[in-house]
Short mmCIF file of C-alpha atoms in Angstrom, two decimals:
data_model
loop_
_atom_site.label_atom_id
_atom_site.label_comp_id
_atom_site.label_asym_id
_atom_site.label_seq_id
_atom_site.Cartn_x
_atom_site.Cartn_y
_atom_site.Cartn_z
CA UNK A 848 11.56 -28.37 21.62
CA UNK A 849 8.16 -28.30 19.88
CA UNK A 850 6.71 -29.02 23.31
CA UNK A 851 8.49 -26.46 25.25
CA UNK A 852 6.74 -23.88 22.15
CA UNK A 853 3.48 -25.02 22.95
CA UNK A 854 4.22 -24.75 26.18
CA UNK A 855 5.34 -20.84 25.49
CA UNK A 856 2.41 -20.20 23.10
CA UNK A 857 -0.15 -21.30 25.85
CA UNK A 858 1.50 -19.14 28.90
CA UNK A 859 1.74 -16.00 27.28
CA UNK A 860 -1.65 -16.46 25.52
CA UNK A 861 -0.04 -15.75 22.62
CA UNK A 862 -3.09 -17.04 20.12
CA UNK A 863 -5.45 -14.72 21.73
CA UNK A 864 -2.92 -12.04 21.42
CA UNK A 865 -2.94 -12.81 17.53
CA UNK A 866 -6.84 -12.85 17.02
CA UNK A 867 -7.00 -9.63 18.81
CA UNK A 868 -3.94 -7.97 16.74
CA UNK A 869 -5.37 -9.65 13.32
CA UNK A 870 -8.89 -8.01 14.00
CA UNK A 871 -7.13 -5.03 14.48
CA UNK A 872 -5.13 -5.27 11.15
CA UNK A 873 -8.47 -6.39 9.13
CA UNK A 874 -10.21 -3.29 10.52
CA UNK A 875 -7.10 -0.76 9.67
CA UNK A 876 -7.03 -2.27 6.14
CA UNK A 877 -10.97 -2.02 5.68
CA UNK A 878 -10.13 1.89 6.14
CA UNK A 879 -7.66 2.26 3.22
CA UNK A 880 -9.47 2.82 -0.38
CA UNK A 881 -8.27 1.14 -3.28
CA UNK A 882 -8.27 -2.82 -1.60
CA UNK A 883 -11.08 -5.08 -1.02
CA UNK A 884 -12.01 -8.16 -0.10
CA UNK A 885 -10.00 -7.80 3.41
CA UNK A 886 -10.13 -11.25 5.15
CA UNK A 887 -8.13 -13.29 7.69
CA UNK A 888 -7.48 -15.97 10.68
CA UNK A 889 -5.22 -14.09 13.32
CA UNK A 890 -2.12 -12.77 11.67
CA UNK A 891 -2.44 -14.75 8.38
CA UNK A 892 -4.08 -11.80 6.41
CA UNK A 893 -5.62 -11.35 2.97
CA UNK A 894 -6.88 -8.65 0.73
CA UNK A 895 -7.24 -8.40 -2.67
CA UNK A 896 -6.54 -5.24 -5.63
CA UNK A 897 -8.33 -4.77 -8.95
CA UNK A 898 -5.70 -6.75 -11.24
CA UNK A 899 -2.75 -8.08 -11.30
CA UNK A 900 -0.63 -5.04 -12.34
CA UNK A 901 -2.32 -3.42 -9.49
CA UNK A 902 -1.25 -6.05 -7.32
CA UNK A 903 2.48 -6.39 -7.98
CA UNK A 904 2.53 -2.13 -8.08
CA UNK A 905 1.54 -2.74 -4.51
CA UNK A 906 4.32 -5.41 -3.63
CA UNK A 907 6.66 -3.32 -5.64
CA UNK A 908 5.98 -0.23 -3.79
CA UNK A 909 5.75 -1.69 -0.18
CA UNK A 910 8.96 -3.48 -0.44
CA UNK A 911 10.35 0.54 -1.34
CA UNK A 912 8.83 1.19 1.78
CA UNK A 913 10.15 -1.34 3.80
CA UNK A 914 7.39 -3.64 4.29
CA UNK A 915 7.12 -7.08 2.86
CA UNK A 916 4.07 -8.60 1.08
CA UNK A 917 3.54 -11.51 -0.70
CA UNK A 918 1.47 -11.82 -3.92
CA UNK A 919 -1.48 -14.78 -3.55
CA UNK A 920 -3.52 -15.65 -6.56
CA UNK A 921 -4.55 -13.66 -9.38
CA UNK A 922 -4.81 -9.97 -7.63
CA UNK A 923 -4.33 -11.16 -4.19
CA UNK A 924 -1.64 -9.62 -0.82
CA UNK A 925 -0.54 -11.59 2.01
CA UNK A 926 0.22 -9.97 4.84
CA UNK A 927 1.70 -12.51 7.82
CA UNK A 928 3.20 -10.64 10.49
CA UNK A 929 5.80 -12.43 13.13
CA UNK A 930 3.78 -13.54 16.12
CA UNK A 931 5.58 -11.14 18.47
CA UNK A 932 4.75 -7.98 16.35
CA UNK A 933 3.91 -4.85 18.66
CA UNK A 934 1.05 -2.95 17.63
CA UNK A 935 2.95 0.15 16.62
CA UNK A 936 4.59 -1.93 14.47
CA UNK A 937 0.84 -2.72 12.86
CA UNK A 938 0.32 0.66 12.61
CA UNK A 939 3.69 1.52 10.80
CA UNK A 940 2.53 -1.58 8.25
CA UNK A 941 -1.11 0.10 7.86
CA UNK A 942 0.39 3.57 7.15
CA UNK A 943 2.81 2.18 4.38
CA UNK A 944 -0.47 -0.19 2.63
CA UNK A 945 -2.88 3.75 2.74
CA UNK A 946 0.77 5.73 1.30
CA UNK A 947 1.56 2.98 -1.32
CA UNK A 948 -2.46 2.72 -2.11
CA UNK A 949 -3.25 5.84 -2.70
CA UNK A 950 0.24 6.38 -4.65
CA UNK A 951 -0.35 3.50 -7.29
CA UNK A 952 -4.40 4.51 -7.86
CA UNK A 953 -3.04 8.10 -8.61
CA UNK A 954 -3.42 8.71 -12.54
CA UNK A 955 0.05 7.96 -14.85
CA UNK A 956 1.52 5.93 -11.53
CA UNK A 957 4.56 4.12 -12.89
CA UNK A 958 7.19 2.34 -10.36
CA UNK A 959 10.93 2.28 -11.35
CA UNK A 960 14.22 1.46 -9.82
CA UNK A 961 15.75 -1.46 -9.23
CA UNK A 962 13.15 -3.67 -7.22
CA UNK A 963 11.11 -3.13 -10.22
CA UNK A 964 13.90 -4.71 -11.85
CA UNK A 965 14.34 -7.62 -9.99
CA UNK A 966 10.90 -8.49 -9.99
CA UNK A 967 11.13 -8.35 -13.70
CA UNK A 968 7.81 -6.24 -13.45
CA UNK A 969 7.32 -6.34 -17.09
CA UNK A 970 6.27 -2.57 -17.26
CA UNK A 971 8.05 -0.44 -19.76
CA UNK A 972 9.37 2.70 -17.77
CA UNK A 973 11.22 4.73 -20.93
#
């Protein structure tokens, strides 16, 4: 089985495919304010936020968007799309990381409801 992925990967040039679409992601995200330190190795894609609470805001508030994240580090995002992700797709993801950005760097930003919950975010929200 392995074999016959390979074998898949190869004829539909798929890891080309995925350099190509994770340059395009690292460019979209170098466009949104409020991140930095945008880096990556085809789909497997980093960028970092000022702190920690800024950083699980983000997660909070993409996941109430319908996009998943994962927290990395200290102040770190992941961002690993599925290898057969169409490029509108991308752009739906980029839109949701500028909306949630610019949301959780407005002034008195505070998330509620019950992912906040779950995550056991820590923030008081009475």
């Amino acid at each position: 089985l392995g074999i016959k992925i390979i074998e898949i990967i190869k004829k539909k040039k798929l890891l080309n495919r995925n350099k190509q679409l994770g340059n395009y992601i690292v460019n979209g995200l170098r466009q949104i304010g409020g991140i930095s330190n945008v880096r990556g190795r085809g789909l497997m894609i980093g960028f970092d936020l000022e702190s920690t609470d800024k950083r699980d805001d983000m997660i909070i508030e993409c996941i109430k968007s319908g996009l998943i994240v994962l927290g990395a580090g200290e102040k770190s995002i992941r961002v690993v799309p599925p290898y057969l992700i169409e490029k509108k797709d991308i752009d739906l993801g980029l839109q949701i990381i500028e909306k949630v950005s610019k949301a959780i760097h407005t002034s008195g930003f505070k998330h509620h409801g019950k992912i906040c919950e779950f995550m056991e975010c820590g923030h008081s929200h009475t």
